[in-house]
Tab-separated table of C-alpha atoms and ligand atoms in Angstrom:
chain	number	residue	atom	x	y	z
A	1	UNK	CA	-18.562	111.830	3.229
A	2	UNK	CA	-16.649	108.995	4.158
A	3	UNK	CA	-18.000	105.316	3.537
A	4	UNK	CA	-16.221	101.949	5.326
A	5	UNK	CA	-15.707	98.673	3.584
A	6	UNK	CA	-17.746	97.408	5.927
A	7	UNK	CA	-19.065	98.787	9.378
A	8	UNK	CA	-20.303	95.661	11.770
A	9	UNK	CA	-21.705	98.460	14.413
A	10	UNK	CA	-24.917	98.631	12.087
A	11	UNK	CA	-25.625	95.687	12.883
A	12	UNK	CA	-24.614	95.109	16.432
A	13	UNK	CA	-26.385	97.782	17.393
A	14	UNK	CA	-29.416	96.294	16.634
A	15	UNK	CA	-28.932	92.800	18.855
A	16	UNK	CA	-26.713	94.739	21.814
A	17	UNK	CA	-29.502	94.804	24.449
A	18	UNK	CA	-30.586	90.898	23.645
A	19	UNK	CA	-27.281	89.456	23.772
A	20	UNK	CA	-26.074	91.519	26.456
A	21	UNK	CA	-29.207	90.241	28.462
A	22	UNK	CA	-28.427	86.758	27.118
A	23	UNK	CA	-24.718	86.629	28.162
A	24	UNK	CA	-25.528	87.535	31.732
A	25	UNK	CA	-27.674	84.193	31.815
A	26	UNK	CA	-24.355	82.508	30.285
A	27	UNK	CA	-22.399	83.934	32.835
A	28	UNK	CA	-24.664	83.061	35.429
A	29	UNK	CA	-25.127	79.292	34.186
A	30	UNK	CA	-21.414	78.946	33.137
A	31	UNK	CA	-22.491	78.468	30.062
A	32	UNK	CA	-19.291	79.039	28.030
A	33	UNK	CA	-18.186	75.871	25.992
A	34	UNK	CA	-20.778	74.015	24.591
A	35	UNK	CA	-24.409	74.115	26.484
A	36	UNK	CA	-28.150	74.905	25.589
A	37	UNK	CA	-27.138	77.662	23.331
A	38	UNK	CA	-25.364	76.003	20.924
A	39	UNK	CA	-27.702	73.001	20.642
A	40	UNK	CA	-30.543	75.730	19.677
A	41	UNK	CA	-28.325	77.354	17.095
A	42	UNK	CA	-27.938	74.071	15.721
A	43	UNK	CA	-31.429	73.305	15.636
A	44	UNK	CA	-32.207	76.096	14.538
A	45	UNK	CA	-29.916	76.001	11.427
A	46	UNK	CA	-31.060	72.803	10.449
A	47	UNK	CA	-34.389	73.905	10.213
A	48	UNK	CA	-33.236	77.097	8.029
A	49	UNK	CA	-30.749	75.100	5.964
A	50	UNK	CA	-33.400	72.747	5.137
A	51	UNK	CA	-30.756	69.656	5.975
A	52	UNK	CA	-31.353	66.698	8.940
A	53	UNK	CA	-27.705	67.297	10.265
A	54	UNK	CA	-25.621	70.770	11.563
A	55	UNK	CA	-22.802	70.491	13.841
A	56	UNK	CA	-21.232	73.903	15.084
A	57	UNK	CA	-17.289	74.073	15.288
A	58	UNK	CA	-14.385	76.492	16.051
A	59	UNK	CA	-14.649	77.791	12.723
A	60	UNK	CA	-14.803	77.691	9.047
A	61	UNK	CA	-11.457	76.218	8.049
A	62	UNK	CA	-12.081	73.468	10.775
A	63	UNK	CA	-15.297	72.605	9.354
A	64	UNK	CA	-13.856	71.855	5.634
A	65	UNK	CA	-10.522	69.522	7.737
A	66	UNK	CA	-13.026	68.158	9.462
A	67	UNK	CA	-15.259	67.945	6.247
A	68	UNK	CA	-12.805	66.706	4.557
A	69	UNK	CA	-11.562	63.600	7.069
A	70	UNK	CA	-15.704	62.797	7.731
A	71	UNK	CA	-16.267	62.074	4.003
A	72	UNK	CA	-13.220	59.663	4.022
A	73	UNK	CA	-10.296	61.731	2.271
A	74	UNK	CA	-7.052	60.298	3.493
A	75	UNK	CA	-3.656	61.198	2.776
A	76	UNK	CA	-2.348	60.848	-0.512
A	77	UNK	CA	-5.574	61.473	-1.770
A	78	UNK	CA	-6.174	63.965	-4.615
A	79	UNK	CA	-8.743	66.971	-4.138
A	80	UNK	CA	-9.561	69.535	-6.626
A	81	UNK	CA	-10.077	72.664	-5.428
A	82	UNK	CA	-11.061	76.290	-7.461
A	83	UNK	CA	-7.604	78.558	-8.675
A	84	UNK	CA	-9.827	81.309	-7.528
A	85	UNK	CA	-10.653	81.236	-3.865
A	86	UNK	CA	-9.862	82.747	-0.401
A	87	UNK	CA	-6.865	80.404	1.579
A	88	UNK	CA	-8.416	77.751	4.043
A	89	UNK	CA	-9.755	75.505	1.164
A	90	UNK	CA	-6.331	74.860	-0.066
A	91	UNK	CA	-5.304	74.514	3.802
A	92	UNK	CA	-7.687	72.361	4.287
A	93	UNK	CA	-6.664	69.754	1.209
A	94	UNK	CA	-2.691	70.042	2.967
A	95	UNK	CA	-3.674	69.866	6.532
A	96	UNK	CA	-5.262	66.500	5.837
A	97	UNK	CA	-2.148	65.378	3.766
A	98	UNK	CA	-3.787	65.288	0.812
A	99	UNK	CA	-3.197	66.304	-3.003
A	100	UNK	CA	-4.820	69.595	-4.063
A	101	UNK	CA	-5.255	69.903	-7.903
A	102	UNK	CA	-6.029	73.537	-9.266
A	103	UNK	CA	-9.195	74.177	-11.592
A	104	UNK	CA	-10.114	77.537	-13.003
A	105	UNK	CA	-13.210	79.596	-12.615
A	106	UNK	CA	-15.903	79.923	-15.222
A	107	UNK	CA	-16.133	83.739	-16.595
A	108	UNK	CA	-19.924	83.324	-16.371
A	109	UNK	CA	-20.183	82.856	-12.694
A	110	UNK	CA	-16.839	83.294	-11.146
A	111	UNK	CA	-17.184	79.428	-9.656
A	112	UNK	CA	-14.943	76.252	-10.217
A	113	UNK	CA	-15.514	75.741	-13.633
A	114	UNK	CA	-17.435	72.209	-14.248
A	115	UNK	CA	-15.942	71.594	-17.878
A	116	UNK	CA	-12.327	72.472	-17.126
A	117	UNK	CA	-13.449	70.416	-13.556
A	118	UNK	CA	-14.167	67.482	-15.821
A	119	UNK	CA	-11.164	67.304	-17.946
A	120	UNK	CA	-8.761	67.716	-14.667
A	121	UNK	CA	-10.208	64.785	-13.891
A	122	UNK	CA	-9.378	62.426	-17.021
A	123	UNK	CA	-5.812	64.091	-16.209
A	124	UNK	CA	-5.305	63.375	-12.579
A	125	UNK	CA	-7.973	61.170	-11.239
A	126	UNK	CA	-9.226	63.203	-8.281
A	127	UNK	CA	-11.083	61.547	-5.222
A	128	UNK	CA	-12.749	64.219	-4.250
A	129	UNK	CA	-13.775	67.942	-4.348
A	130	UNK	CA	-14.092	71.406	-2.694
A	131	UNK	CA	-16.413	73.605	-4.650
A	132	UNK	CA	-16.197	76.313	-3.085
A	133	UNK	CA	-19.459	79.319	-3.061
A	134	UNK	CA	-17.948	82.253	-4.033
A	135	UNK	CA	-18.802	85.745	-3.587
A	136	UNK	CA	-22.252	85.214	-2.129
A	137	UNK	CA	-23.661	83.001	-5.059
A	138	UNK	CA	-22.968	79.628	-6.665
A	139	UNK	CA	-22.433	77.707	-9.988
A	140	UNK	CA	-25.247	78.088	-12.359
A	141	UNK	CA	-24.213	74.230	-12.771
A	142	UNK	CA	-24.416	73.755	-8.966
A	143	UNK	CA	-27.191	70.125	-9.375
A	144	UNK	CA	-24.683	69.179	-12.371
A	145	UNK	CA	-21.922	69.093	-10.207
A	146	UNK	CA	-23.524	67.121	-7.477
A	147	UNK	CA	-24.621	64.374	-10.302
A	148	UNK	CA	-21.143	64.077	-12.137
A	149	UNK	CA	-19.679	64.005	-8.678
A	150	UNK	CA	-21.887	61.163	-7.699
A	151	UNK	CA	-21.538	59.360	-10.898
A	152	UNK	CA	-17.972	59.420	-10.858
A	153	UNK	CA	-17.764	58.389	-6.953
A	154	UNK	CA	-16.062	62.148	-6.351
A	155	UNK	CA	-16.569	62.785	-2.589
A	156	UNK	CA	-17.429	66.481	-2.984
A	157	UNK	CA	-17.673	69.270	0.164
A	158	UNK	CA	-19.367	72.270	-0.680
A	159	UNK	CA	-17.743	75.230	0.909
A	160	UNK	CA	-20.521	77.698	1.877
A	161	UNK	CA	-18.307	80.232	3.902
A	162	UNK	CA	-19.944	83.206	1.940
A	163	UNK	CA	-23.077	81.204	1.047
A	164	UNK	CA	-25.009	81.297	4.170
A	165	UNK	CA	-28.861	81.702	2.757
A	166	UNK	CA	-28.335	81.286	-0.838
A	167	UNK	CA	-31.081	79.798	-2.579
A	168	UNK	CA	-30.869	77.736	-5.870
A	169	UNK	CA	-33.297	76.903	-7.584
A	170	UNK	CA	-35.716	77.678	-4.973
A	171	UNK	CA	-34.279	75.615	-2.346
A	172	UNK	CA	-31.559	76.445	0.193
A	173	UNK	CA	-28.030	75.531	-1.199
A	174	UNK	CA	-27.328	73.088	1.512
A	175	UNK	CA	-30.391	70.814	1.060
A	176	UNK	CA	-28.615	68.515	-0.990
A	177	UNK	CA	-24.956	68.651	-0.710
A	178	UNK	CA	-22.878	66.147	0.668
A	179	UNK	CA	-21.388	67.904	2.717
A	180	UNK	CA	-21.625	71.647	3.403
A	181	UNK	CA	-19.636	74.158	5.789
A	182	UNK	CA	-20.121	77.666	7.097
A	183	UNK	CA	-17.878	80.707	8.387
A	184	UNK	CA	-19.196	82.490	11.393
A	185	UNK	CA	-16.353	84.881	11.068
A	186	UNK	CA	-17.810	88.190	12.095
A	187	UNK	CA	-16.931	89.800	8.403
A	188	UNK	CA	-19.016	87.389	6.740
A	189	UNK	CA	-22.960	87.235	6.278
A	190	UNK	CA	-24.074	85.097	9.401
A	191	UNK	CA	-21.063	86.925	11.360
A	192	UNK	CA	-20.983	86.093	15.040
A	193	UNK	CA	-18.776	87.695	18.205
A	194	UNK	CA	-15.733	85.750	17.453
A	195	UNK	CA	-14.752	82.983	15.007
A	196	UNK	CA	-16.957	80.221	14.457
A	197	UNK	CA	-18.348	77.118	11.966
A	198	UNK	CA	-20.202	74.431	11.244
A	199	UNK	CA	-20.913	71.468	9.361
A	200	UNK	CA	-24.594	70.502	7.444
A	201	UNK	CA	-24.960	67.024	6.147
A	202	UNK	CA	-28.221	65.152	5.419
A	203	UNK	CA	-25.906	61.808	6.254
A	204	UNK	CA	-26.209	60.722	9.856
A	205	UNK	CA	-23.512	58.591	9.819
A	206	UNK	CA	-21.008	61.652	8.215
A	207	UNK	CA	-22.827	63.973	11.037
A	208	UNK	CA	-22.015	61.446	13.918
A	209	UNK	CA	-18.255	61.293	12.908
A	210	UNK	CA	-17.946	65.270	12.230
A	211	UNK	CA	-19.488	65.719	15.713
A	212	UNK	CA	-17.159	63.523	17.375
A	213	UNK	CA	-14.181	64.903	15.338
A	214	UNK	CA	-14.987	68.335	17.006
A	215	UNK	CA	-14.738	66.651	19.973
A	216	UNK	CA	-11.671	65.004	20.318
A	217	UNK	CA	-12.360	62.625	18.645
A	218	UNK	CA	-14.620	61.307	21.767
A	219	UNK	CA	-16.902	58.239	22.170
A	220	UNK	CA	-17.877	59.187	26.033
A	221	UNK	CA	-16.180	61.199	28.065
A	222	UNK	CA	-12.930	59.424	28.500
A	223	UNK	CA	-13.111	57.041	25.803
A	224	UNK	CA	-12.459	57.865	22.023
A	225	UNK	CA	-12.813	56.399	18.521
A	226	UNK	CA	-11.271	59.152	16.376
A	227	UNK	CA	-8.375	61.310	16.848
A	228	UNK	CA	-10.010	64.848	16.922
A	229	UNK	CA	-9.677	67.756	17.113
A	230	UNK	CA	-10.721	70.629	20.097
A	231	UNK	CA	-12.933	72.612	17.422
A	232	UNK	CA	-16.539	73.302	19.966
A	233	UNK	CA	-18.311	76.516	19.401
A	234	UNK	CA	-18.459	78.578	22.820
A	235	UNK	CA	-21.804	79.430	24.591
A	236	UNK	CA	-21.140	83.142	24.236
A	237	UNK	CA	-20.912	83.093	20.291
A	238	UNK	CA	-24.054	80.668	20.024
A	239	UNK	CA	-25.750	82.888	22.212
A	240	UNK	CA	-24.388	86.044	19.799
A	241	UNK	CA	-25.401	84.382	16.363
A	242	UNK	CA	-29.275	83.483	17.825
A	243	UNK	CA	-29.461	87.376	17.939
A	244	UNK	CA	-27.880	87.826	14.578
A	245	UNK	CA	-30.644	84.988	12.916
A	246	UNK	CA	-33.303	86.551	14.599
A	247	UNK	CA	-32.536	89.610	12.424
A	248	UNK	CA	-30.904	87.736	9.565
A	249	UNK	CA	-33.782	88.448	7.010
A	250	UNK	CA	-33.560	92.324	7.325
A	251	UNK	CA	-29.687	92.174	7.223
A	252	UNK	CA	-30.078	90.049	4.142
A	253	UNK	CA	-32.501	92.449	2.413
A	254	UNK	CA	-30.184	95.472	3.104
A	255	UNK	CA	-27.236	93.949	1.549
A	256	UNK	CA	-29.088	92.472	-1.409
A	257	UNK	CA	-30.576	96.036	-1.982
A	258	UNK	CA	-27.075	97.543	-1.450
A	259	UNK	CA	-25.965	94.949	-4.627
A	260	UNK	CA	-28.596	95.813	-6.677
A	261	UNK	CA	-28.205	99.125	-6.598
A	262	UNK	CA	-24.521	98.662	-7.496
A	263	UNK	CA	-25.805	96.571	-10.933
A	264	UNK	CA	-28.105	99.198	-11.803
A	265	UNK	CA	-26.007	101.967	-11.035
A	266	UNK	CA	-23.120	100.775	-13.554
A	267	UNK	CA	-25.765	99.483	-16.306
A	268	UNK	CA	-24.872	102.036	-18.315
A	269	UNK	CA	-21.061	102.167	-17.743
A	270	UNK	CA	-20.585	98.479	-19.051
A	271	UNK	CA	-17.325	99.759	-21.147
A	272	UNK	CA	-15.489	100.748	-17.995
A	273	UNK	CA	-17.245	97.911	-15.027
A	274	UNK	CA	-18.873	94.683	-15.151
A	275	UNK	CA	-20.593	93.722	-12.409
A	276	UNK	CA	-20.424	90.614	-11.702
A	277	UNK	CA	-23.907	88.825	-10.120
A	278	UNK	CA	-25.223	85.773	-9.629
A	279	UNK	CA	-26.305	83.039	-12.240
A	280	UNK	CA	-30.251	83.174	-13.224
A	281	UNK	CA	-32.303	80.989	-10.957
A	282	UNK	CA	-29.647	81.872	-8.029
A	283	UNK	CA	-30.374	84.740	-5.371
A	284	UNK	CA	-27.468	85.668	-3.751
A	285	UNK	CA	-27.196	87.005	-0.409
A	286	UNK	CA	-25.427	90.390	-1.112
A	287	UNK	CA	-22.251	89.405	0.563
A	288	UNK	CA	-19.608	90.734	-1.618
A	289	UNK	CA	-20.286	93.688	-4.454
A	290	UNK	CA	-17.880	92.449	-7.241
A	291	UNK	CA	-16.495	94.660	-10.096
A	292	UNK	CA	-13.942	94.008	-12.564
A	293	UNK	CA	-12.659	97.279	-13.813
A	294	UNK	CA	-12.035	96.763	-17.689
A	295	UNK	CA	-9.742	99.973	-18.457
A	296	UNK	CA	-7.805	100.788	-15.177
A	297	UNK	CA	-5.896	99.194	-12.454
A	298	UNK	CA	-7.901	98.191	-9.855
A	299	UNK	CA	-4.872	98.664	-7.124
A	300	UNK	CA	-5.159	102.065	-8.522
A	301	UNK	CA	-8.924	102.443	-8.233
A	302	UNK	CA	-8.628	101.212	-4.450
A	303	UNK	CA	-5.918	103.771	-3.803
A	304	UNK	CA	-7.816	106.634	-5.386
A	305	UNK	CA	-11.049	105.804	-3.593
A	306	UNK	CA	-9.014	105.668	-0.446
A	307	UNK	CA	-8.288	109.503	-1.319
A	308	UNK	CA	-11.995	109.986	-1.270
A	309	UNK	CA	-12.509	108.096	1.895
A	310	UNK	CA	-14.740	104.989	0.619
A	311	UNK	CA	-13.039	101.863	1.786
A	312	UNK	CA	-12.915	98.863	-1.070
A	313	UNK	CA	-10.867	95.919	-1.088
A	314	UNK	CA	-9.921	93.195	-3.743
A	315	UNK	CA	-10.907	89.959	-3.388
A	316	UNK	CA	-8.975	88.198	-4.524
A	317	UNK	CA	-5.467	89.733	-5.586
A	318	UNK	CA	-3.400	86.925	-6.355
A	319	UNK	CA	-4.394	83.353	-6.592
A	320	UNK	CA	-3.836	80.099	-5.382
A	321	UNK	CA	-1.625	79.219	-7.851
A	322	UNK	CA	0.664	82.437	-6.964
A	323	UNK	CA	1.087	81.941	-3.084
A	324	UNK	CA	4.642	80.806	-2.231
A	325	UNK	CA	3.773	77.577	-0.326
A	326	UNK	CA	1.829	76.365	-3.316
A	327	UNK	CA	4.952	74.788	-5.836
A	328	UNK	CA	4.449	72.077	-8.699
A	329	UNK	CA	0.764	71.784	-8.045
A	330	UNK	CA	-1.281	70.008	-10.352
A	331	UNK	CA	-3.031	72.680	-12.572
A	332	UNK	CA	-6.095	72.408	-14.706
A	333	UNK	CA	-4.880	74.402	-17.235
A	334	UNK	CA	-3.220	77.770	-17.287
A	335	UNK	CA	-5.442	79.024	-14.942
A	336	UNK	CA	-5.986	82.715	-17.442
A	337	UNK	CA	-9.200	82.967	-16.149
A	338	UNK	CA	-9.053	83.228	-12.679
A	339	UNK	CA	-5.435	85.413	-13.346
A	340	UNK	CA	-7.443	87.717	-15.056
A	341	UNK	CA	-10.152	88.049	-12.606
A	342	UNK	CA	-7.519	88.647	-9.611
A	343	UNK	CA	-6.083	91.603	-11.630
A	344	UNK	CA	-9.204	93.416	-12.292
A	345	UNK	CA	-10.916	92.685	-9.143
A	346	UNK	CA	-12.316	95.664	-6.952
A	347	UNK	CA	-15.203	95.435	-3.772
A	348	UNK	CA	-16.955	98.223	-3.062
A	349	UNK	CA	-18.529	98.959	0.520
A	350	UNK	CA	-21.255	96.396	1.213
A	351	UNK	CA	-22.479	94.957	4.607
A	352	UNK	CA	-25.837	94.752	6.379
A	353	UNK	CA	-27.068	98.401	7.496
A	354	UNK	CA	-25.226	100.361	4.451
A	355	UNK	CA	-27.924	103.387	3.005
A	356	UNK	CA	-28.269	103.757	-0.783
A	357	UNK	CA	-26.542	107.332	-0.273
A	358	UNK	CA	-23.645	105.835	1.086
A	359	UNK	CA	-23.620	103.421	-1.864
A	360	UNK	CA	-24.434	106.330	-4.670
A	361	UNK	CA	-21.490	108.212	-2.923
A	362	UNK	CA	-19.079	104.957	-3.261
A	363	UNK	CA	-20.617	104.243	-7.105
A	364	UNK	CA	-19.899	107.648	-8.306
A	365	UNK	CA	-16.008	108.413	-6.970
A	366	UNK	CA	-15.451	105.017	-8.454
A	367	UNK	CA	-16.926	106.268	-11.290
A	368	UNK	CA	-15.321	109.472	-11.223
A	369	UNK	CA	-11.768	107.119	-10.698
A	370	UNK	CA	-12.428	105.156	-13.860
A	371	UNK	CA	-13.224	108.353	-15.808
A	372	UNK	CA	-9.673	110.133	-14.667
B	1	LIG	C1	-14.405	80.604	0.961
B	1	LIG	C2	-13.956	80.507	2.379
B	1	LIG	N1	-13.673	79.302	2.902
B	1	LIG	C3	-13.286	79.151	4.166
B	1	LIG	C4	-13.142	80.241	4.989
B	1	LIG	C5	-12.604	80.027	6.366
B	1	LIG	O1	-13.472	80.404	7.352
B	1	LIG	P1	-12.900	80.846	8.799
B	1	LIG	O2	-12.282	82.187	8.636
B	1	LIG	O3	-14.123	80.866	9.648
B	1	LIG	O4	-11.925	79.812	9.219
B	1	LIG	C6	-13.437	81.526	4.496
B	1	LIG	C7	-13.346	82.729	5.306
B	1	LIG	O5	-12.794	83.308	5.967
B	1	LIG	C8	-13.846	81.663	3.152
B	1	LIG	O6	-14.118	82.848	2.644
């Protein structure tokens, strides 16, 4: 048997017909930049998202520049972002010209720790925040963040790349951030035909300025009261992700069935795994299955399931703190936790359309790996 890390054909086989259908009528209204489409998806995701605001972009690091420069971070500025994270947050803080200072994860949850968050603070006096929604969940302490942050006049954007339909305490994640952003990149849950992103915020003055950012910058046509940027979502991608959110509760159930199954499975193996879920009163969306192997190497589990043809990955390697641009950044701490968690770190398959025999197959080589 052989197993992929992921396998997007599940899915795409379910929309092919509809969007096929509905890029013809793209085609045949030029409908490629901009247009109807997009202006559904939008309306669409507001309604889902339970927020009064969502502007689509080019993608998911655009969304958190753009986030960033709509809630008023200028250069100079200090951010704090999470040790433990993929790229484009970190990015994001430099592309603006600001500051990024480092915080580690809690062991709990995985997210931006909100103690350690605090005390960076007395340190370095940060303006504002990325808290970013890791692994398909968030912080436990997710409404404590939001009230510190707004207590202590911390501009904070909530990074929802991998967070697309997470609830929290019963209510959709983005209903009351700030500022929130989501990844359309086709790997991630809400994946659409190319890259793409967007922007919730219940504020309609932020929403007006992110929308115009997208656009240039633009006021009318010719006329402009930002410098922008050329970040629009394209007709043919809109089109694409209506299909995928027609289906997105069934992809959602098969992923979240696909991670339980992983926590039961390794139950009883809790001297060799832990898996790693979401905080109580959090239901995650099954994007990412995420072990941390407590005996072996985890480069050496991926290698020897390789052998066995299951795909896995490890998200994430090496962290912020260890990438070559990032040099005398300001640091929390020493950032152990999230160091630890990179090291030990393995992803088994997981994506919309996986069976439970493909994920008992993947479950027990890794098994069979940590046993060797
Ligand atoms: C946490 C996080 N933030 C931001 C991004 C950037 O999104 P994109 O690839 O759409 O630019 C990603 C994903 O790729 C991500 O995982």
């Amino acid at each position: 048997m052989r197993v992929p890390f992921i396998d997007l054909s599940r899915t795409l086989g379910k929309i092919k017909k509809d969007v096929l259908s509905d890029w013809e009528h793209c085609f045949d209204q030029c409908e490629f930049v901009g247009g109807p489409g997009v202006k559904i998806l939008e309306d669409r995701l507001q309604e889902r998202m339970g927020v009064s605001n969502f502007v689509t972009c080019a993608n998911g690091t655009d969304a958190l520049i753009v986030g960033l420069l709509a809630m008023g971070v200028k250069p100079g500025m200090r951010v704090a972002v999470p040790n433990m994270t993929f790229w484009a947050p970190y990015e994001a803080i430099i592309q603006v010209g600001a500051v990024p200072v480092l915080v580690d994860v809690s062991d709990d949850d995985l997210q931006m720790d909100l103690d350690e968050f605090k005390s960076a603070h007395e340190k370095f006096r940060f303006d504002a925040a990325i808290l970013v929604h890791l692994f398909g969940w968030v912080s436990s302490r997710l409404r404590e963040y939001r009230h510190w942050c707004r207590e202590n006049n911390i501009l904070l954007i909530e990074d929802g790349a991998q967070a697309f339909d997470v609830v929290s305490e019963g209510e959709s994640v983005y209903r009351d951030a700030m500022l929130g952003t989501v990844s359309f990149y086709p790997a991630k849950v809400f994946g659409g035909a190319s890259d793409g992103g967007g922007i919730s915020s219940n504020n309609g003055k932020i929403a007006e300025v992110v929308r115009a950012l997208c656009n240039h910058g633009r006021a009318g046509h010719y006329t402009y009261d930002y410098v922008g940027f050329n970040s629009r979502m394209g007709g043919l991608n809109a089109r694409f992700l209506g299909r995928v959110l027609d289906h997105m509760d069934d992809f959602l159930e098969s992923r979240r069935a696909a991670e339980a199954f992983y926590q039961e499975y390794f139950a009883a193996h809790t001297d060799l795994v832990k898996v790693h879920k979401a905080p109580e009163g959090v239901e995650s969306n099954g994007y990412l299955s995420v072990i941390t192997c407590l005996k072996k190497s985890a480069d050496e589990m991926v290698a020897k399931m390789r052998d066995v043809g299951v795909g896995c990955a490890r998200t994430y390697p090496q962290t912020i703190a260890y990438q070559p641009p990032v040099k005398n950044c300001m640091r929390s701490s020493d950032l152990v936790r999230s160091e630890a968690f990179s090291k030990s770190v393995i992803n088994l398959p997981l994506f919309a359309g996986i069976t439970l025999v493909e994920c008992e197959y993947a479950a027990d080589q890794l098994l069979k790996a940590l046993r060797s």
